[in-house]
Amino acid sequence: MPHVLISGVYPPREGEAEREVTATPSEYPLPAPVSSDPLLRYTPTHEDECMREALKLLHPIRDDFRTADYATSFNWPEITESFIKHLKSPSELPARSECDWYALVFRSQRRADCIDTDLFEADRQAYEEAYSMSNGGLLVYWYTELDENNYCMTTCVWTARNIARSVSLLPRHMAAAKMAAGVYVSHHIDRYRISWVPSQQTLSVALW
């Protein structure tokens, strides 16, 4: 089952209750919610919020999306229509001069003997950290279950590449990365640029 994460509620595993994301979870306290990194004090623009709303619709349109090209694996035309609709709505937020967003795509094949409860918890805590610390810089985090061959894909879209880099250096992200090193048969990250092309009234999705 795929999950689109926009808000502060991380979806539960089977048998768990939903858990609200907090700025300071009990087990591994986060740094103060206001970061000293100026990138993490970024204020989202009208276009960012339109993209955030449109990405609520994100879903795959082909069965092999875990290994296929990102640009042809998801419902980008539907997301484009939603983005245009929200773009026309009035807003008091500032406007972006260049409408480009940064997408990370993590593809992996998990070892059959790995303990996925540990991975799930590390992933949840990294999401809490990103959501709490990026001040709206994380637009969406999407993930799905393993397929029959233990292949998986997750993706996240950010307002800017440098914000994603700053978050990757936060404590929980570094801890999750260390844990992941020993649980995959293979894994790699693809980076994409999602661009709004006004002259064509479309979103372009291409490798960064």
Short mmCIF file of C-alpha atoms in Angstrom, two decimals, residues 40-144:
data_model
loop_
_atom_site.label_atom_id
_atom_site.label_comp_id
_atom_site.label_asym_id
_atom_site.label_seq_id
_atom_site.Cartn_x
_atom_site.Cartn_y
_atom_site.Cartn_z
CA LEU A 40 16.04 25.47 7.15
CA ARG A 41 14.34 28.77 7.89
CA TYR A 42 13.14 29.01 4.28
CA THR A 43 9.58 30.34 3.82
CA PRO A 44 7.55 28.37 1.25
CA THR A 45 6.09 30.38 -1.63
CA HIS A 46 2.67 30.30 -3.29
CA GLU A 47 4.04 27.95 -5.95
CA ASP A 48 5.50 25.65 -3.29
CA GLU A 49 2.15 25.35 -1.54
CA CYS A 50 0.40 24.71 -4.87
CA MET A 51 2.88 21.93 -5.55
CA ARG A 52 2.38 20.51 -2.05
CA GLU A 53 -1.37 20.31 -2.67
CA ALA A 54 -0.93 18.77 -6.12
CA LEU A 55 1.47 16.12 -4.81
CA LYS A 56 -1.27 14.78 -2.54
CA LEU A 57 -2.47 13.02 -5.71
CA LEU A 58 0.86 11.29 -6.37
CA HIS A 59 0.48 7.62 -7.34
CA PRO A 60 2.15 5.18 -9.76
CA ILE A 61 0.60 4.43 -13.15
CA ARG A 62 2.63 1.31 -13.99
CA ASP A 63 3.35 -1.89 -12.10
CA ASP A 64 7.15 -1.68 -12.49
CA PHE A 65 7.44 1.81 -10.99
CA ARG A 66 9.97 0.59 -8.40
CA THR A 67 12.59 0.15 -11.14
CA ALA A 68 11.22 2.16 -14.08
CA ASP A 69 11.87 5.78 -15.07
CA TYR A 70 10.45 8.22 -12.52
CA ALA A 71 9.15 10.58 -15.19
CA THR A 72 6.93 7.90 -16.74
CA SER A 73 6.01 5.99 -13.57
CA PHE A 74 3.68 8.50 -11.89
CA ASN A 75 0.59 10.53 -12.73
CA TRP A 76 2.37 13.77 -13.61
CA PRO A 77 -0.37 15.01 -16.01
CA GLU A 78 -2.93 14.79 -13.19
CA ILE A 79 -0.52 16.53 -10.80
CA THR A 80 0.02 19.26 -13.42
CA GLU A 81 -3.73 19.88 -13.67
CA SER A 82 -4.02 20.16 -9.91
CA PHE A 83 -1.01 22.48 -9.72
CA ILE A 84 -2.52 24.81 -12.35
CA LYS A 85 -5.85 24.87 -10.51
CA HIS A 86 -4.22 25.81 -7.21
CA LEU A 87 -1.89 28.30 -8.91
CA LYS A 88 -4.91 30.39 -9.92
CA SER A 89 -6.09 30.73 -6.33
CA PRO A 90 -5.30 34.00 -4.49
CA SER A 91 -2.42 33.96 -2.03
CA GLU A 92 -0.53 36.36 0.20
CA LEU A 93 2.61 34.24 0.04
CA PRO A 94 5.61 35.45 -1.98
CA ALA A 95 6.07 34.14 -5.52
CA ARG A 96 9.02 32.16 -6.84
CA SER A 97 11.09 33.63 -9.66
CA GLU A 98 12.09 30.15 -10.85
CA CYS A 99 9.74 27.23 -10.29
CA ASP A 100 12.02 24.21 -9.88
CA TRP A 101 11.72 21.54 -7.20
CA TYR A 102 14.13 18.82 -6.19
CA ALA A 103 13.08 15.16 -6.06
CA LEU A 104 15.04 12.29 -4.57
CA VAL A 105 14.20 8.73 -5.59
CA PHE A 106 15.60 5.92 -3.44
CA ARG A 107 15.45 2.49 -5.07
CA SER A 108 16.47 -0.64 -3.23
CA GLN A 109 16.29 -4.39 -2.93
CA ARG A 110 16.09 -5.41 0.69
CA ARG A 111 17.78 -8.47 2.15
CA ALA A 112 15.28 -11.21 2.98
CA ASP A 113 16.67 -11.59 6.50
CA CYS A 114 16.58 -7.92 7.52
CA ILE A 115 14.40 -6.83 10.46
CA ASP A 116 12.07 -4.35 8.85
CA THR A 117 10.63 -3.06 12.13
CA ASP A 118 13.98 -1.40 12.86
CA LEU A 119 14.07 0.12 9.39
CA PHE A 120 10.51 1.36 9.70
CA GLU A 121 11.24 3.07 13.00
CA ALA A 122 14.42 4.69 11.65
CA ASP A 123 12.47 5.88 8.61
CA ARG A 124 9.69 7.29 10.77
CA GLN A 125 12.12 9.17 12.95
CA ALA A 126 13.96 10.59 9.94
CA TYR A 127 10.63 11.80 8.54
CA GLU A 128 9.73 13.41 11.87
CA GLU A 129 13.07 15.18 11.83
CA ALA A 130 12.61 16.44 8.26
CA TYR A 131 9.03 17.53 8.86
CA SER A 132 9.87 19.31 12.10
CA MET A 133 13.07 20.98 10.99
CA SER A 134 12.61 21.98 7.34
CA ASN A 135 9.91 24.63 7.90
CA GLY A 136 7.84 23.44 4.94
CA GLY A 137 10.85 22.66 2.76
CA LEU A 138 9.74 19.02 2.50
CA LEU A 139 6.76 19.02 0.14
CA VAL A 140 5.99 15.31 0.08
CA TYR A 141 7.39 11.95 1.15
CA TRP A 142 5.97 8.91 -0.66
CA TYR A 143 6.69 5.26 -0.03
CA THR A 144 5.19 1.87 -0.74
#
